[in-house]
Coordinates of C-alpha atoms in Angstrom, one line a residue:
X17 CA 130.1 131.6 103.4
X18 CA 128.7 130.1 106.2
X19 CA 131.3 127.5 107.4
X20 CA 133.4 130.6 107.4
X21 CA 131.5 132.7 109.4
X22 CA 130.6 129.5 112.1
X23 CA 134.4 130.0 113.0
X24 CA 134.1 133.2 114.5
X25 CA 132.6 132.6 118.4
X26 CA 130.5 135.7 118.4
X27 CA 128.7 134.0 115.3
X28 CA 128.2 130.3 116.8
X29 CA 127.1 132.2 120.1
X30 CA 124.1 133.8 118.2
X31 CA 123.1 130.7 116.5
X32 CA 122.9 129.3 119.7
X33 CA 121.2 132.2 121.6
X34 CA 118.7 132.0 118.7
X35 CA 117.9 128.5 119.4
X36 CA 118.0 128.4 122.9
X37 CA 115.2 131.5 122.7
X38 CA 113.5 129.8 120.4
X39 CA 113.4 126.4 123.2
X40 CA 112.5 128.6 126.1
X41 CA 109.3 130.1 124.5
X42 CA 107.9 126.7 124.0
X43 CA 109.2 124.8 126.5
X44 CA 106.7 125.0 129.2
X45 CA 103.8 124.6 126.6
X46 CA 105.1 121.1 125.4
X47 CA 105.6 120.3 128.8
X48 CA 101.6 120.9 129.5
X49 CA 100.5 119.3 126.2
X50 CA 102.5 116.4 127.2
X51 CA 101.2 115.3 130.0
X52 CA 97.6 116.3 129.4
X53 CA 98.1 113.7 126.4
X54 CA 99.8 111.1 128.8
X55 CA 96.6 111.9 131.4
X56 CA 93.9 111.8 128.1
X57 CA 95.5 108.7 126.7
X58 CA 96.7 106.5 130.2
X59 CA 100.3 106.6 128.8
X60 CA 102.6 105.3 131.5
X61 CA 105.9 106.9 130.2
X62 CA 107.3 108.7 127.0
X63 CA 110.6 110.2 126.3
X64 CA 111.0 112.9 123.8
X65 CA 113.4 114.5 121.8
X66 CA 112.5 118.2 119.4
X67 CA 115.6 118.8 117.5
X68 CA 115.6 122.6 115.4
X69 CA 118.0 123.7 112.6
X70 CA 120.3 120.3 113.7
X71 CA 120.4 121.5 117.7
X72 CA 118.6 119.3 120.1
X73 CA 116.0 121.9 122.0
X74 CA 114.1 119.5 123.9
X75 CA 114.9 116.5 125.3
X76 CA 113.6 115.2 128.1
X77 CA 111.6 112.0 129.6
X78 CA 108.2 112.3 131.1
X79 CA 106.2 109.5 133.2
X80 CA 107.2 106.0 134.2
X81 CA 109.5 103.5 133.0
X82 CA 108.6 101.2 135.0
X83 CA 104.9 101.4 136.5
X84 CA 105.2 98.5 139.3
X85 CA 108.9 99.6 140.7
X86 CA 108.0 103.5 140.5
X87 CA 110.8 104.0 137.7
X88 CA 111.1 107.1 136.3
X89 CA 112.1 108.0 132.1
X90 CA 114.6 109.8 131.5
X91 CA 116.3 110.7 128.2
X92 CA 118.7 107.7 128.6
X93 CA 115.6 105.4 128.8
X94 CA 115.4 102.3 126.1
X95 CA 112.3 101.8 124.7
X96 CA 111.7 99.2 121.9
X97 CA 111.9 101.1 118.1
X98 CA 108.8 98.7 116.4
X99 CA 108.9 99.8 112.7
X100 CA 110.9 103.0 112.9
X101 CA 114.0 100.1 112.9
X102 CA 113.0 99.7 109.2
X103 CA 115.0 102.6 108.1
X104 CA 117.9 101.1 109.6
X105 CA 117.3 98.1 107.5
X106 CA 116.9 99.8 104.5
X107 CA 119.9 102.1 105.1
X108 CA 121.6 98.8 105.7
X109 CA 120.7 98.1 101.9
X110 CA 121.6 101.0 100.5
X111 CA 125.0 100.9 101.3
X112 CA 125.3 97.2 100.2
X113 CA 123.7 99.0 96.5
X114 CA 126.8 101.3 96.9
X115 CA 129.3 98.8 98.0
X116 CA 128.3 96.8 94.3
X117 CA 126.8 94.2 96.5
X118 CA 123.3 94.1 95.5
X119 CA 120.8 96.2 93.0
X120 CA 117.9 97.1 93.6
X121 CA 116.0 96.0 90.8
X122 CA 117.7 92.5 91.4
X123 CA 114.8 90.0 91.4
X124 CA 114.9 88.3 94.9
X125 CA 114.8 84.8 93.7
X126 CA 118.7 85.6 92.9
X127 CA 119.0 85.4 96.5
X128 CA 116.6 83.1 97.9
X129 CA 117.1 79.6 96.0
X130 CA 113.7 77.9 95.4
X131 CA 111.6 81.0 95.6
X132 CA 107.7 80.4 93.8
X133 CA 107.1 81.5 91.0
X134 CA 104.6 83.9 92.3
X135 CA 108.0 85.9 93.1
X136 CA 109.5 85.7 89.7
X137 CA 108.6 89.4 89.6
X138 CA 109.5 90.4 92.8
X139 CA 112.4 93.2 93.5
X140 CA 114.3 94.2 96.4
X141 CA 112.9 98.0 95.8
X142 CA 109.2 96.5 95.9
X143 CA 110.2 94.9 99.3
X144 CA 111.5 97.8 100.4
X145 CA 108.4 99.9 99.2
X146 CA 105.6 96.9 100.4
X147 CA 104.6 96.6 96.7
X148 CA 105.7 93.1 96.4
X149 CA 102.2 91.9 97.0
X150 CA 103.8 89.4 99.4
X151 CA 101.3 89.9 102.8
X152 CA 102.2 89.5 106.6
X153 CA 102.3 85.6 107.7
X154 CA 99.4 84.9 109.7
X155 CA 99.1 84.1 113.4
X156 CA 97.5 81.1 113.1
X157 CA 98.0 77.7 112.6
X158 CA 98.9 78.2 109.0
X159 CA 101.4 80.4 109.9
X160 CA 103.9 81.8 113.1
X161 CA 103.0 81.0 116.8
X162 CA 104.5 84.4 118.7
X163 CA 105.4 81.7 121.5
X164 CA 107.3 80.1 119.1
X165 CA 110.8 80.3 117.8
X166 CA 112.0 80.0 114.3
X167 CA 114.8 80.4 112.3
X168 CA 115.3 82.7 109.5
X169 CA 114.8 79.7 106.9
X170 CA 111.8 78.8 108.6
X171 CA 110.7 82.2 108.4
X172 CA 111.9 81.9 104.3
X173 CA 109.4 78.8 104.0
X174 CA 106.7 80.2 105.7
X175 CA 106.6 83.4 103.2
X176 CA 107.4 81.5 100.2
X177 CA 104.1 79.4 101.0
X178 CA 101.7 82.9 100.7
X179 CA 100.0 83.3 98.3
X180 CA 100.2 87.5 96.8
X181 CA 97.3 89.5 97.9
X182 CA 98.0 91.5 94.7
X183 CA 100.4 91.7 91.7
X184 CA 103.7 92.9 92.3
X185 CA 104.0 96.8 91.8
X186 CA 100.6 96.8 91.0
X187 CA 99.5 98.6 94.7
X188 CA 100.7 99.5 97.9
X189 CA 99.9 97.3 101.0
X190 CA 102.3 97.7 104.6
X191 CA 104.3 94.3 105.0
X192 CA 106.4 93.7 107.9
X193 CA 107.1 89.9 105.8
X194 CA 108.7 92.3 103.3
X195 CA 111.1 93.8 105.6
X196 CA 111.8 90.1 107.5
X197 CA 112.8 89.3 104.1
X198 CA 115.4 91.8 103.4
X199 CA 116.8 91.1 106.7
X200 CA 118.0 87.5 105.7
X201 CA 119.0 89.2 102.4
X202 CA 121.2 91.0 104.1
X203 CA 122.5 87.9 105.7
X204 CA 122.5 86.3 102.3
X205 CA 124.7 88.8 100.7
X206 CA 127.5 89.7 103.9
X207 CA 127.3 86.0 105.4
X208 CA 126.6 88.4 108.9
X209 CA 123.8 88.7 110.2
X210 CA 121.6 91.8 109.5
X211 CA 121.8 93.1 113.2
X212 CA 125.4 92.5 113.3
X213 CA 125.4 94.4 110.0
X214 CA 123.6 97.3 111.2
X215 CA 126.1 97.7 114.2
X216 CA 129.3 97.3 112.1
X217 CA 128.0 99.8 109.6
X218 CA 125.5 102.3 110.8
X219 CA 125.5 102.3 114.6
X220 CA 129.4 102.0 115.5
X221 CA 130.7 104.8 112.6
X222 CA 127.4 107.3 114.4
X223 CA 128.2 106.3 118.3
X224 CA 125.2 105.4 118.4
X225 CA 125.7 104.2 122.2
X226 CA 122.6 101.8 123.0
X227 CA 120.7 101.3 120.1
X228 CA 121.5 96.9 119.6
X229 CA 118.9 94.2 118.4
X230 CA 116.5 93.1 121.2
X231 CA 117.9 91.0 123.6
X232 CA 115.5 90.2 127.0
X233 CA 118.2 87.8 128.8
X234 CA 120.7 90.6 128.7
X235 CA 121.1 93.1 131.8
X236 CA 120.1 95.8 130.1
X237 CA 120.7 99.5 132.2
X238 CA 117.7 101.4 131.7
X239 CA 115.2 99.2 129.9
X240 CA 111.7 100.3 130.1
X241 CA 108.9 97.5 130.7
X242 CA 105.8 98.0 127.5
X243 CA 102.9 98.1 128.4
X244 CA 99.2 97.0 126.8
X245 CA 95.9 98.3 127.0
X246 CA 92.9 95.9 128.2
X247 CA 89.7 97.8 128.5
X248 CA 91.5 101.2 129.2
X249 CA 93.7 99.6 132.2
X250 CA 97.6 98.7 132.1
X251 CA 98.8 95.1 131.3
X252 CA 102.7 93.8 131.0
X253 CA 103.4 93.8 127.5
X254 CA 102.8 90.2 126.2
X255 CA 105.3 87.8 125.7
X256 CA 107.2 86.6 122.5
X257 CA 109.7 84.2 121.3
X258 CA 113.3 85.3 121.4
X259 CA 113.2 84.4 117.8
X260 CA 110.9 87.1 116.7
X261 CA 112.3 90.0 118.5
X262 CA 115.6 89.7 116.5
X263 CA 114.0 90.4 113.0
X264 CA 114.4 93.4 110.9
X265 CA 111.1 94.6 111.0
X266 CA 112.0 96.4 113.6
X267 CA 113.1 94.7 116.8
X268 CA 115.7 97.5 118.5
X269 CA 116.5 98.8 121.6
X270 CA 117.1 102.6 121.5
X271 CA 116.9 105.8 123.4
X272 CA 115.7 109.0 122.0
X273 CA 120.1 110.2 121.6
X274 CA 120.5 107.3 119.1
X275 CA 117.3 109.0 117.2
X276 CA 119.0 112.0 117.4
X277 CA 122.3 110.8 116.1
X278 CA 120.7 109.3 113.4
X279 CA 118.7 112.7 112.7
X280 CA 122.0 114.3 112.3
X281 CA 123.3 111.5 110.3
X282 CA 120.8 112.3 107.9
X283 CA 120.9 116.0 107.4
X284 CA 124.5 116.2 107.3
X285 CA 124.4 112.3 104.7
X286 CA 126.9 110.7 107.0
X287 CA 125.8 107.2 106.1
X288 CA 124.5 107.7 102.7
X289 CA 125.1 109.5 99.7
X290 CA 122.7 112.4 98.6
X291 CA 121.3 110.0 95.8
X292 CA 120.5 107.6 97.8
X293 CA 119.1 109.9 101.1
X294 CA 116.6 111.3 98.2
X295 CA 115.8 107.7 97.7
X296 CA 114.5 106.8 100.6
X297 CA 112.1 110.0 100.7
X298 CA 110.5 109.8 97.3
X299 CA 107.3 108.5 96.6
X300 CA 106.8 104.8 95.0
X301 CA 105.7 104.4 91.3
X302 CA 103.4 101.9 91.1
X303 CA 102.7 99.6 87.6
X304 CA 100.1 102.9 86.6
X305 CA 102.7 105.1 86.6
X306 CA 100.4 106.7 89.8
X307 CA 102.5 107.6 92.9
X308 CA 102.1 106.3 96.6
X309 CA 103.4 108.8 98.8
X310 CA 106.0 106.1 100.7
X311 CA 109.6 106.1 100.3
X312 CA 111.8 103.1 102.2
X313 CA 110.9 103.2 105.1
X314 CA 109.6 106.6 105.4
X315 CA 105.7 107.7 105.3
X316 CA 105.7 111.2 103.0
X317 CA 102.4 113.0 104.2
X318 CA 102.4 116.9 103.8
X319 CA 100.8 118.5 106.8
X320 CA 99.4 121.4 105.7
X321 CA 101.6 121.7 102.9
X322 CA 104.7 121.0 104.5
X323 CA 106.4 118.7 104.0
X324 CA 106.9 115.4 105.9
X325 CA 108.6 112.8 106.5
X326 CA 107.1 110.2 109.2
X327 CA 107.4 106.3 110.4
X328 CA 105.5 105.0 113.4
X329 CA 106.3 101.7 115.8
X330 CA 104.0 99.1 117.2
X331 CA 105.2 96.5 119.2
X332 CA 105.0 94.5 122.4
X333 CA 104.0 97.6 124.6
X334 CA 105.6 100.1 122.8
X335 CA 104.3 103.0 120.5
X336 CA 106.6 104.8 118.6
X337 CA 107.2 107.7 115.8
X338 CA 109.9 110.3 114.3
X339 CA 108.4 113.2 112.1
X340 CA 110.9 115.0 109.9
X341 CA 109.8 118.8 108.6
X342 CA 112.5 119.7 106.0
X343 CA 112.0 122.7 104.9
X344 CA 111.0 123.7 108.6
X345 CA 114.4 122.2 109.7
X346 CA 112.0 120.0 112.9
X347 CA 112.2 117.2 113.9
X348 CA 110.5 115.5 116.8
X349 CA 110.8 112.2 118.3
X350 CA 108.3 110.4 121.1
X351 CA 109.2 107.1 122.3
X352 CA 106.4 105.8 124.5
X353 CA 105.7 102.6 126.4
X354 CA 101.7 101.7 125.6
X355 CA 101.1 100.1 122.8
X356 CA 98.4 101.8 121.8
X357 CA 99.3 105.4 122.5
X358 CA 99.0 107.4 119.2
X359 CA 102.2 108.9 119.3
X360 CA 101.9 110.5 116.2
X361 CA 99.3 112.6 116.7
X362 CA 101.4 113.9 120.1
X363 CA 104.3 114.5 117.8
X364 CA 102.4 116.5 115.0
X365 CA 101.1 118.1 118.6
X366 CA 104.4 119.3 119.5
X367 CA 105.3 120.3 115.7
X368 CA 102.5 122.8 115.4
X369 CA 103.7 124.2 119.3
X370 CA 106.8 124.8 117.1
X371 CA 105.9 125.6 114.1
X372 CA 102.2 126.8 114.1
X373 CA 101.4 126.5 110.5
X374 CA 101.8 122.5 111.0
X375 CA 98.7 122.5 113.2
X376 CA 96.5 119.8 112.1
X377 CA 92.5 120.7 112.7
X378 CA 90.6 121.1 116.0
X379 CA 87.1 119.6 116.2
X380 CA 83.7 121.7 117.4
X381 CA 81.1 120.4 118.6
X382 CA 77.7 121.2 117.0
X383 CA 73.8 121.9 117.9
X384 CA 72.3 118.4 117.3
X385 CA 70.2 118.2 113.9
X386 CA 70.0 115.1 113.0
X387 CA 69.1 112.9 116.1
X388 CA 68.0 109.7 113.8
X389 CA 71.3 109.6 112.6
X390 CA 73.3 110.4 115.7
X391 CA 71.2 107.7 117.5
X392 CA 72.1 105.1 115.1
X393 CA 76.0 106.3 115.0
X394 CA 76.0 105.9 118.8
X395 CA 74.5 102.6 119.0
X396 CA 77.0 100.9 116.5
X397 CA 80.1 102.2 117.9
X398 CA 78.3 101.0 121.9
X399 CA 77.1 98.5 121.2
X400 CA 79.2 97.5 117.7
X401 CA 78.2 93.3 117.9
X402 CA 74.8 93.7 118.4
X403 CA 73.6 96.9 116.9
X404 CA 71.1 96.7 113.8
X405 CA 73.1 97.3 110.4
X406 CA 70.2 96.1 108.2
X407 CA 68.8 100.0 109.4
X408 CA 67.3 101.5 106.7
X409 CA 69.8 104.0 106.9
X410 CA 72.6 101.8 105.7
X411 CA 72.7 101.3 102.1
X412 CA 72.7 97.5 101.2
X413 CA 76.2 98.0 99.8
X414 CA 78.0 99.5 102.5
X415 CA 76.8 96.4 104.6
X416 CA 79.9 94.3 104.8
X417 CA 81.7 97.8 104.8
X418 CA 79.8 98.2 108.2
X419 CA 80.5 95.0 109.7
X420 CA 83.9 95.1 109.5
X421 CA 84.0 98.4 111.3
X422 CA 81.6 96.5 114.2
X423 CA 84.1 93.7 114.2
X424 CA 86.8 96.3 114.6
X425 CA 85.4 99.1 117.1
X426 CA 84.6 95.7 119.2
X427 CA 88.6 95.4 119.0
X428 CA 88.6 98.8 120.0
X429 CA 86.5 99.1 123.1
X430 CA 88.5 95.6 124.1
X431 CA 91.8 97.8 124.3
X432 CA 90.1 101.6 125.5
X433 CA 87.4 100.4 127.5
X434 CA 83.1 101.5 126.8
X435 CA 82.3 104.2 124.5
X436 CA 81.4 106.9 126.9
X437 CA 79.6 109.5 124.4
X438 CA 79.4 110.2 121.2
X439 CA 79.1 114.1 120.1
X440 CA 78.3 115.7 116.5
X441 CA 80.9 117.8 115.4
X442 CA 80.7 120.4 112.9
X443 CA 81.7 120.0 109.1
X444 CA 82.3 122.7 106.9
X445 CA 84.1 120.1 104.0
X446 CA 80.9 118.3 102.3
X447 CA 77.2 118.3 102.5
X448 CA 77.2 114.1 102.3
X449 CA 79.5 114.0 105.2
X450 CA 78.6 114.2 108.6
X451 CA 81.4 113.6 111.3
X452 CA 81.3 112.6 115.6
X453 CA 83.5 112.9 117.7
X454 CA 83.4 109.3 119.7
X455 CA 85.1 108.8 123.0
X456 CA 86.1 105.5 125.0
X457 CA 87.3 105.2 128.4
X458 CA 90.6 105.9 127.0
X459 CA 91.5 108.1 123.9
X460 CA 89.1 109.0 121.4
X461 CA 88.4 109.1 117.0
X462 CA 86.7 111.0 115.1
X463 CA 84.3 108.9 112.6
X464 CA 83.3 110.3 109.3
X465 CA 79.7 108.8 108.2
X466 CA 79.5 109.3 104.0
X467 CA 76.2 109.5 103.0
X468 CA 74.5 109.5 99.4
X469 CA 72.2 111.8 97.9
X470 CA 69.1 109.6 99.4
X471 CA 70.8 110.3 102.7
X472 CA 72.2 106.5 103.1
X473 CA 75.3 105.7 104.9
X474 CA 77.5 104.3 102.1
X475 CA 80.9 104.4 104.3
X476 CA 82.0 104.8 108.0
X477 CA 85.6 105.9 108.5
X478 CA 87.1 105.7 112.0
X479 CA 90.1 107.9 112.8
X480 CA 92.3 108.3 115.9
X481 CA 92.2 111.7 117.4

């Protein structure tokens, strides 16, 4: 009924006068929460694209591309994908599982000759859903130099040498190794190579117009620079081999159209069948039978019951995320050029602008009343490497717990700068939780101290916010 009535122009018109209100109400607020959050966070540039019922309603580029030459972003900017270009690679897999090409309960030792035996169990599904057990190579000398180039086999070698961190299928643990790996699959089974692959098959047939495998020699119109943070100021993103910006982990170029594009491509299953779109969006069965809410190459976290279909980027000065809301027919895209940024919290931002019912909870602060505690929560994540944890307020087994959390919030004021205050917040969820709101130079988290009945800290969780 309704491709018959989209034929009539008085129809079509309403559609779009419906969505075009719909922009216009919320339009300026994004536009405020956006560069509050660019402010808040020391973000240089972000482009960002809020697509409703299939029409784009937003698209538009805030900031700089280019900090030093006083570039702006605009739409048409390229920013580097990080992991969000794993979907592409496992689209690019799911069409050679409908071509007859490959299954996806193959073992991979079919395709890589002298594979360990620690693989013999190994599938292409449980590389696609990082429950092969197979971990990231180290960046060490046991492992890859980022300075350095390598090959695809050399990359084979060095992930045949790892040892499994777990049994296959037997949990869920994010590998980027995994995803390297079905790249050369790919260039196992077509004799192409994967990028080449994803151009002929997915980019070309959905004009996606700049979207192509990372290239730095290239003259590339409208490339932004990435950017770092070192002690909450701006660095030049750090360098890597050419080598490693070509894998299929997620080394694109892309603006937020060919996001859009492949949006569309999606909803209207322009690439893949139904069967296999469902695919990618259903959560992975592990050995127990339990479920881990990760698809291929898609994160499935309701917010607020919705639900939601997410993937984040990381890499070389560049932040990234797309957040699908099905059943709210939203989607919204933010491309930035800091790596870190937290994207994904400015995207479930501009969801909930949107779509109220997606926002995600506000933090109060609260009367102090308990200034023991809050003393000794402030000190750690000050002063992390030289703070007491054998306090008596730390039970003896959290203590390793706790040191790894020093070690990391030491990582943490290296990239944000000092911790400038730390504030109680209010909890209404549980009596042996008490939560603090801790901010750095740059950005802020929200730390969650779990407590026993004695009133000992038995775990410290550290959350962006």
């Amino acid at each position: 009924m309704l491709e018959k009535l989209i034929q009539y122009p008085f129809f079509c018109l309403l559609i779009c006068f419906n969505q075009v209100l719909f922009a216009q109400t919320k339009s300026d607020k994004v536009d405020h929460y956006v560069e509050k959050a660019m402010t808040e966070r020391h973000i240089p540039g972000i482009s960002l694209a809020v697509i409703y019922d299939g029409v784009p309603i937003k698209v538009k580029g805030y900031g700089l591309a280019n900090i030093e030459n006083n570039v702006r972003v605009s739409p048409e900017t390229i920013f580097q994908s990080g992991s969000i270009g794993k979907q592409f690679t496992a689209a690019a897999i799911l069409q050679l599982k409908e071509e007859g090409k490959l299954k996806l309960d193959d073992n991979i030792s079919k395709y890589f000759a002298g594979s360990p035996s620690l693989w013999q169990n190994i599938t292409i599904r449980n590389l696609l859903t990082h429950t092969s057990g197979i971990p990231d190579i180290p960046e060490d000398s046991t492992g890859i130099n980022l300075q350095s180039n390598y090959t695809e086999q050399d990359l084979l070698r060095l992930a045949m040498k790892l040892p499994l961190i777990f049994k296959t299928g037997e949990k869920w643990s994010y590998s980027n190794t995994g995803y390297v790996l079905l790249g050369i699959l790919i260039h196992q089974i077509t004799g192409k190579f994967y990028g080449d692959v994803l151009k002929e098959k997915i980019f070309l047939p959905l004009s996606m117009e700049t979207i192509r495998i990372i290239n730095e020699p290239d003259i590339i119109m409208n490339r932004s620079s990435g950017y770092e943070l070192r002690n909450g100021e701006w660095q030049n993103q750090s360098w890597v081999a050419p080598s490693l910006n070509t894998t299929a982990d997620g080394s694109l170029y892309l603006t937020v159209f060919d996001l859009i594009k492949w949006d569309a491509a999606i909803t209207k299953e322009q690439i893949l069948n139904k069967e296999d779109l469902q695919a990618m969006v259903t959560p992975t069965k592990l050995n127990n039978d339990s479920l881990h809410p990760y698809g291929f190459a898609w994160f499935l976290s309701p917010l607020n019951g919705h639900r939601a279909f997410q993937h984040s980027g990381s890499w070389q000065g560049f932040n990234t995320y797309i957040a699908r809301f099905p059943d709210d027919k939203l989607t919204v895209i933010v491309l930035t050029n800091l790596n870190p940024s937290n994207p994904g919290l400015i995207a479930k931002d501009i969801a909930a602008i949107y779509i109220p019912e997606l926002t995600r909870p506000m933090v109060t602060a609260k009367i102090e009343d308990d200034v023991v505690m809050t003393n000794f929560i402030t000190d750690l994540f000050k002063n992390p490497t030289s703070s007491d944890l054998n306090n008596q307020l730390i039970s003896k087994d959290a203590i390793p717990k706790i040191k790894e959390l020093a070690i990391s919030n030491n990582s943490l004021i290296n990239t944000f700068g000092q911790v400038n205050t730390v504030l109680p917040l209010q909890n209404n969820t549980d009596i042996t939780q008490s939560k603090y709101l801790v901010k750095y130079k740059v950005s802020s988290r929200v730390v969650t101290v779990i407590k026993n009945k004695a009133g000992q800290i038995t775990d410290i969780v550290s959350e962006a916010y």
